[in-house]
Amino acid sequence: MGRHSRVVAVLSVRLFCSLPGDLWFSLRLLHLGRQFKAVLGVTAQRRRGSGCSREENELHFTEERKLSPQQPINPGLIGTATTVQNQRTPLHAKDMTTLLDVRMGTLQIDNMDRSCTPSPNFLNESCSIAPLTPSQSPRSEHRSVPSSRFVVVVAIDFGTTSSGYAFSFVKDPEVIHMMRKWEGGDPGVAHQKTPTSLLLTPEKTFHSFGYTARDFYHDLDPEEARDWLYFEKFKMKIHSTSDLTMKTELEALNGKKVQALEVFAHALRFFKEHAVHELKEQCPSLDQNEEIRWVITVPAIWKQPAKQFMREAAYLAGLVSPEYPEQLLIALEPEAASIYCRKLRLHQMIDLSCKAFFNGFTTDRSVDSSFRQAREQLRRSRHSRTFLVETGMGELWSEMQAGDRYIVADCGGGTVDLTVHQIEQPKGTLKELYKASGGPYGAVGVDLAFENMLCKIFGDDFIQTFKVKRPAAWVDLMIAFEARKRTAAPQRSNHLNISLPFSFIDFYRRHTRQNVETALRKSSVNFVKWSSQGMLRMSCEAMNELFQPTIQQIVQHIGDLMNKPEVKGIKYLFLVGGFAESPMLQNAVQTAFSEVCRVIIPQDVGLTILKGAVLFGLDPTIVRVRRSPLTYGVGVLNKFVEGKHPKEKLLVKEGKNWCTDIFDKFVSVDQSVALGDIVQRSYCPARLGQRKIIINIYCSSSDDVVYITDPGVRKCGTINLDLPDINEANGKIIRREIKASMQFGDTEIKVAAMDVKTSKTVRANIDFLSN
């Protein structure tokens, strides 16, 4: 904002990432009582000039940058009164694009806090403590964590197949409390996550979530169940929808549709009510509206529309108010896992490498036996809901040398996310070395393979009809398969039996006039047999075939990433996420990469992201440098140069020749962006009295972009600046200059806008969902 600022409006951008498509940032103005110190980073280097507009909503565009002596200044352009040389040319609002970092969202700013009453240190003494870290780390972390007005951080790990929450009080950051045991589930087993399953009544009102929803729906009469709306694995819809909007709909198991925003809001509201109820018991004086910071996890490969969508769902659920967007953070799942892995001690990790190093000695270790031991330790400790983490960094991180790099592979139910990090000594901050990558290679792929196998045996028409006519029985069948899927292992030699619901057997006989055993005998799927006990009897080869397509995609993607020049020299590969519990996946990754780097799995692999999200909420500045997933910019007009610009781009305006559709780049794909780096632009309305400026944002997966009409370039959002009337004392309308500062480097994008003449804030928002 420069030295001219006195009062700054920080527009906390409600940004969400999704696949190619729109993303809607809603920026709310929050007044700061002091000057906003904007640090101009690598994104400040600009090469192209600006242009003038062609359509109704015109404005002038000023770009602040230093010009080299050889760089000509376009004649006739209006200069600005800044200390660096500027060019100001009319820029058409419709053709302007602003930088959008696909993985960046609301940046947390220090001192953006409202006043609050300090609360005492709350710790539930009745909780038994399972000390995962029995002794202090050999070296403490020399970092000052930013002060916060929040009393507690609550993180929600919103997964495709299972979800959960955890929290930590700001004054006790080393203690993470897991959510209470969920109702339902398997008897005698403590569950720290619950299925991502939502049940709505026939009137489309909320009934239940998690195990309760699953079990209630399962127990409904088949005819009655057809009227109820049951949703599961619906998070994948947000990832796969290229045209995501606020009106996008989700289809329940019975075929009925509900707006996706309402479905997600129901789920988030459920977690909010559970968490707040538990926090109120520990801290009756807690102000849930002001003293709780919420964190929601999303895949790192989600683009802007999906991130913004999740934030909008949180607003609708009442987690936070849109007036205070900084109270909600969007955490990237592999980043959260990386943050938590920093805290691990050696005894909390399983090394899958062929030659694992422990205390200076090499040992041959079986992945299956090691993980069985870890699971048994966790089973004993999971009745405790309180975990301790290191005050500093864990032993493994303390041993790392400057420049050591590692990959975190987050293998979840729906997606696989890969991020490449480097630890920065001595403070222990993280630096991203390559843009996040991944794809829809999660455990759901194994479920789909099982469904496809059933279609081959019983016919696609029957399976689709059965899912609609007997939805509860279908859920029952998939629960039975899930239980067997979790026991699949490479060393297993005996068959796996999967119970078929009686309604499946009866419905097949009514639908096809033959029995299930006959269908299996006639089927070409010869590794699945019929058991007289009413079960599908699958050979170990059959189960292996279901896993292989998904696992091969994961292994190939990790291998492709390791072969990139920017990622050479990886020392560690951390395997995290719910799917990482599978011995099938562990064995495949171990076989492929254990000779290249150390393959490590945290013992509490399924809770790694959740715990890391809590730590991220306590210190959002821990990841200091990220990579831009796309190239972002705006469309401008530049001086037309004969022989350089194509004739079809020529626009003559007021006797001057302009080249239209120039892509003015804000940030490049895979460019390093540090926390606090900003890009500044000044926008001047072309007409006196103009009340609104609309700036189109364009993005591309390529860095080699010249025009907004180039292949692969698409409009992905808009920036809207609202301009209140400002008149001189004599009532005369004056020309204005609006300076916008876009800050990148966090999981979301933040924008600040100011009227240069008055130093007053200007209302602004970025929209990716209504594009």
Coordinates of N, CA and C in Angstrom, one line a residue, residues 260-368:
A260 N -25.8 -29.0 -3.2 CA -24.6 -29.4 -2.5 C -24.2 -28.6 -1.3
L261 N -24.4 -27.3 -1.5 CA -24.1 -26.4 -0.4 C -24.8 -26.7 0.9
E262 N -26.1 -27.1 0.8 CA -26.9 -27.5 2.0 C -26.3 -28.8 2.6
V263 N -26.0 -29.7 1.7 CA -25.5 -31.0 2.2 C -24.2 -30.8 3.0
F264 N -23.3 -30.0 2.5 CA -22.0 -29.8 3.2 C -22.3 -29.0 4.5
A265 N -23.2 -28.0 4.4 CA -23.5 -27.2 5.6 C -24.1 -28.1 6.7
H266 N -24.9 -29.1 6.3 CA -25.5 -30.0 7.4 C -24.4 -30.7 8.1
A267 N -23.4 -31.2 7.3 CA -22.3 -32.0 7.9 C -21.4 -31.1 8.8
L268 N -21.1 -29.9 8.3 CA -20.3 -29.0 9.1 C -21.0 -28.6 10.4
R269 N -22.3 -28.3 10.3 CA -23.1 -27.9 11.4 C -23.1 -29.0 12.5
F270 N -23.1 -30.3 12.0 CA -23.1 -31.4 13.0 C -21.8 -31.4 13.8
F271 N -20.7 -31.2 13.1 CA -19.4 -31.2 13.8 C -19.3 -29.9 14.7
K272 N -19.8 -28.8 14.3 CA -19.8 -27.6 15.1 C -20.5 -27.9 16.4
E273 N -21.7 -28.4 16.3 CA -22.6 -28.6 17.5 C -21.9 -29.6 18.5
H274 N -21.3 -30.7 17.9 CA -20.6 -31.6 18.8 C -19.4 -31.0 19.5
A275 N -18.6 -30.3 18.7 CA -17.4 -29.7 19.3 C -17.7 -28.6 20.3
V276 N -18.7 -27.7 20.0 CA -19.0 -26.6 20.9 C -19.6 -27.2 22.2
H277 N -20.4 -28.2 22.1 CA -21.0 -28.9 23.3 C -19.8 -29.4 24.2
E278 N -18.9 -30.1 23.6 CA -17.8 -30.6 24.4 C -16.9 -29.5 25.0
L279 N -16.6 -28.4 24.2 CA -15.8 -27.3 24.7 C -16.5 -26.6 25.8
K280 N -17.8 -26.5 25.7 CA -18.6 -25.8 26.8 C -18.5 -26.5 28.1
E281 N -18.4 -27.8 28.0 CA -18.3 -28.6 29.3 C -17.0 -28.4 29.9
Q282 N -15.9 -28.2 29.1 CA -14.6 -28.0 29.7 C -14.4 -26.5 30.0
C283 N -15.1 -25.6 29.3 CA -14.9 -24.2 29.5 C -16.2 -23.5 29.3
P284 N -17.0 -23.4 30.4 CA -18.4 -22.8 30.3 C -18.4 -21.4 29.9
S285 N -17.3 -20.6 30.1 CA -17.3 -19.2 29.8 C -16.8 -18.9 28.4
L286 N -16.5 -20.0 27.6 CA -16.0 -19.8 26.2 C -17.1 -19.1 25.3
D287 N -16.6 -18.1 24.6 CA -17.5 -17.4 23.7 C -17.3 -18.1 22.3
Q288 N -18.3 -18.9 21.9 CA -18.1 -19.7 20.7 C -18.1 -18.8 19.4
N289 N -18.6 -17.6 19.5 CA -18.6 -16.7 18.3 C -17.3 -16.0 18.1
E290 N -16.5 -15.8 19.1 CA -15.3 -15.0 18.9 C -14.0 -15.7 19.4
E291 N -14.1 -16.7 20.2 CA -12.9 -17.3 20.8 C -12.5 -18.7 20.2
I292 N -13.2 -19.1 19.2 CA -12.9 -20.4 18.6 C -12.4 -20.1 17.2
R293 N -11.2 -20.6 16.8 CA -10.7 -20.6 15.5 C -11.0 -22.0 14.8
W294 N -11.6 -22.0 13.7 CA -12.0 -23.2 13.0 C -11.0 -23.4 11.9
V295 N -10.7 -24.7 11.6 CA -9.8 -25.1 10.5 C -10.5 -26.3 9.8
I296 N -10.7 -26.2 8.5 CA -11.3 -27.2 7.7 C -10.2 -27.7 6.7
T297 N -10.0 -29.0 6.6 CA -9.0 -29.5 5.7 C -9.7 -29.8 4.3
V298 N -8.9 -29.5 3.2 CA -9.2 -29.8 1.9 C -8.0 -30.4 1.1
P299 N -8.2 -31.1 0.1 CA -7.1 -31.6 -0.7 C -6.3 -30.4 -1.3
A300 N -5.0 -30.6 -1.4 CA -4.2 -29.5 -2.0 C -4.4 -29.3 -3.4
I301 N -4.9 -30.3 -4.1 CA -5.1 -30.2 -5.6 C -6.5 -29.5 -5.9
W302 N -7.3 -29.2 -4.9 CA -8.5 -28.5 -5.1 C -8.2 -27.1 -5.6
K303 N -8.9 -26.7 -6.6 CA -8.7 -25.3 -7.1 C -9.7 -24.4 -6.4
Q304 N -9.6 -23.1 -6.9 CA -10.3 -22.0 -6.2 C -11.8 -22.2 -5.9
P305 N -12.6 -22.6 -6.9 CA -14.0 -22.8 -6.7 C -14.3 -23.7 -5.5
A306 N -13.6 -24.9 -5.5 CA -13.9 -25.8 -4.4 C -13.6 -25.3 -3.0
K307 N -12.4 -24.6 -2.9 CA -12.1 -24.0 -1.6 C -13.1 -23.0 -1.2
Q308 N -13.5 -22.1 -2.1 CA -14.5 -21.1 -1.8 C -15.8 -21.8 -1.4
F309 N -16.1 -22.8 -2.1 CA -17.4 -23.5 -1.9 C -17.4 -24.1 -0.4
M310 N -16.3 -24.6 0.0 CA -16.2 -25.1 1.4 C -16.3 -24.0 2.4
R311 N -15.8 -22.9 2.1 CA -15.9 -21.7 3.0 C -17.4 -21.2 3.1
E312 N -18.0 -21.2 1.9 CA -19.4 -20.8 1.9 C -20.3 -21.7 2.7
A313 N -20.0 -23.0 2.6 CA -20.7 -24.0 3.4 C -20.5 -23.8 4.9
A314 N -19.3 -23.4 5.3 CA -19.0 -23.2 6.7 C -19.8 -21.9 7.1
Y315 N -19.9 -20.9 6.3 CA -20.7 -19.8 6.7 C -22.2 -20.1 6.9
L316 N -22.7 -20.9 5.9 CA -24.1 -21.4 6.0 C -24.3 -22.2 7.2
A317 N -23.3 -23.0 7.6 CA -23.4 -23.9 8.8 C -23.3 -23.1 10.1
G318 N -22.9 -21.9 10.0 CA -22.8 -21.0 11.2 C -21.5 -21.2 12.0
L319 N -20.4 -21.8 11.4 CA -19.2 -21.9 12.1 C -18.6 -20.6 12.4
V320 N -18.6 -19.7 11.4 CA -18.2 -18.3 11.6 C -19.1 -17.4 10.8
S321 N -18.9 -16.1 11.1 CA -19.7 -15.1 10.3 C -18.9 -14.7 9.1
P322 N -19.5 -14.4 8.0 CA -18.8 -13.8 6.8 C -18.1 -12.5 7.2
E323 N -18.6 -11.8 8.2 CA -18.0 -10.6 8.6 C -16.6 -10.8 9.2
Y324 N -16.3 -12.0 9.7 CA -15.0 -12.3 10.3 C -14.4 -13.5 9.7
P325 N -14.0 -13.4 8.4 CA -13.5 -14.6 7.7 C -12.2 -15.1 8.2
E326 N -11.4 -14.3 8.9 CA -10.1 -14.8 9.4 C -10.3 -15.8 10.6
Q327 N -11.5 -15.9 11.0 CA -11.8 -16.9 12.1 C -11.8 -18.4 11.6
L328 N -11.8 -18.5 10.2 CA -11.8 -19.8 9.6 C -10.6 -19.9 8.7
L329 N -9.9 -21.0 8.8 CA -8.7 -21.3 8.0 C -9.0 -22.5 7.1
I330 N -8.5 -22.5 5.9 CA -8.6 -23.6 5.0 C -7.2 -24.3 5.1
A331 N -7.1 -25.5 5.5 CA -5.8 -26.2 5.6 C -5.7 -27.2 4.5
L332 N -4.5 -27.3 3.9 CA -4.3 -28.3 2.8 C -3.8 -29.6 3.5
E333 N -4.5 -30.7 3.1 CA -4.3 -31.9 3.8 C -2.8 -32.4 3.8
P334 N -2.1 -32.5 2.7 CA -0.7 -32.9 2.8 C 0.2 -32.0 3.6
E335 N -0.2 -30.7 3.6 CA 0.6 -29.7 4.4 C 0.4 -30.0 5.9
A336 N -0.9 -30.3 6.2 CA -1.2 -30.6 7.6 C -0.4 -31.8 8.1
A337 N -0.4 -32.8 7.2 CA 0.3 -34.0 7.6 C 1.8 -33.7 7.8
S338 N 2.4 -32.9 6.9 CA 3.8 -32.5 7.0 C 4.1 -31.8 8.3
I339 N 3.2 -30.9 8.7 CA 3.3 -30.1 9.9 C 3.4 -31.1 11.1
Y340 N 2.5 -32.1 11.1 CA 2.5 -33.0 12.2 C 3.7 -33.9 12.2
C341 N 4.1 -34.3 11.1 CA 5.3 -35.2 11.0 C 6.5 -34.6 11.6
R342 N 6.6 -33.3 11.5 CA 7.7 -32.6 12.1 C 7.9 -32.9 13.6
K343 N 6.8 -33.2 14.2 CA 6.8 -33.4 15.7 C 7.1 -34.9 16.1
L344 N 7.2 -35.8 15.1 CA 7.3 -37.2 15.5 C 8.6 -37.6 16.0
R345 N 8.6 -38.5 17.0 CA 9.8 -39.2 17.5 C 10.0 -40.5 16.7
L346 N 11.2 -41.1 16.8 CA 11.5 -42.3 16.0 C 10.5 -43.4 16.4
H347 N 10.2 -43.5 17.7 CA 9.3 -44.6 18.0 C 7.9 -44.4 17.6
Q348 N 7.5 -43.3 17.0 CA 6.2 -43.0 16.5 C 6.1 -43.3 15.0
M349 N 7.2 -43.8 14.4 CA 7.2 -44.0 13.0 C 7.5 -45.4 12.6
I350 N 7.1 -45.9 11.5 CA 7.4 -47.2 10.9 C 8.2 -46.9 9.6
D351 N 9.4 -47.5 9.6 CA 10.2 -47.3 8.4 C 10.0 -48.5 7.5
L352 N 9.5 -48.3 6.3 CA 9.2 -49.4 5.4 C 10.4 -49.7 4.4
S353 N 11.4 -48.9 4.6 CA 12.6 -49.1 3.7 C 13.2 -50.5 3.9
C354 N 13.8 -51.0 2.9 CA 14.4 -52.4 3.0 C 15.4 -52.5 4.1
K355 N 16.2 -51.4 4.2 CA 17.2 -51.4 5.3 C 16.8 -50.1 6.1
A356 N 16.1 -50.3 7.2 CA 15.7 -49.2 8.1 C 16.8 -48.9 9.1
F357 N 17.1 -47.7 9.3 CA 18.2 -47.3 10.2 C 17.6 -46.9 11.6
F358 N 18.0 -47.6 12.6 CA 17.6 -47.2 14.0 C 18.8 -47.2 14.9
N359 N 19.1 -46.1 15.5 CA 20.2 -46.0 16.4 C 21.5 -46.4 15.8
G360 N 21.6 -46.1 14.5 CA 22.9 -46.4 13.8 C 23.0 -47.8 13.2
F361 N 22.0 -48.7 13.4 CA 22.1 -50.1 13.0 C 21.0 -50.3 11.9
T362 N 21.3 -51.1 10.9 CA 20.4 -51.5 9.9 C 19.6 -52.7 10.2
T363 N 18.3 -52.8 10.0 CA 17.5 -53.9 10.3 C 16.6 -54.2 9.2
D364 N 16.4 -55.5 8.9 CA 15.4 -55.9 7.9 C 14.0 -56.0 8.6
R365 N 13.1 -55.2 8.2 CA 11.8 -55.2 8.9 C 10.7 -55.5 7.9
S366 N 9.7 -56.3 8.4 CA 8.5 -56.6 7.6 C 7.5 -55.5 7.8
V367 N 7.1 -55.0 6.7 CA 6.1 -53.9 6.7 C 4.8 -54.4 7.4
D368 N 4.4 -55.6 7.1 CA 3.2 -56.1 7.7 C 3.3 -56.3 9.2

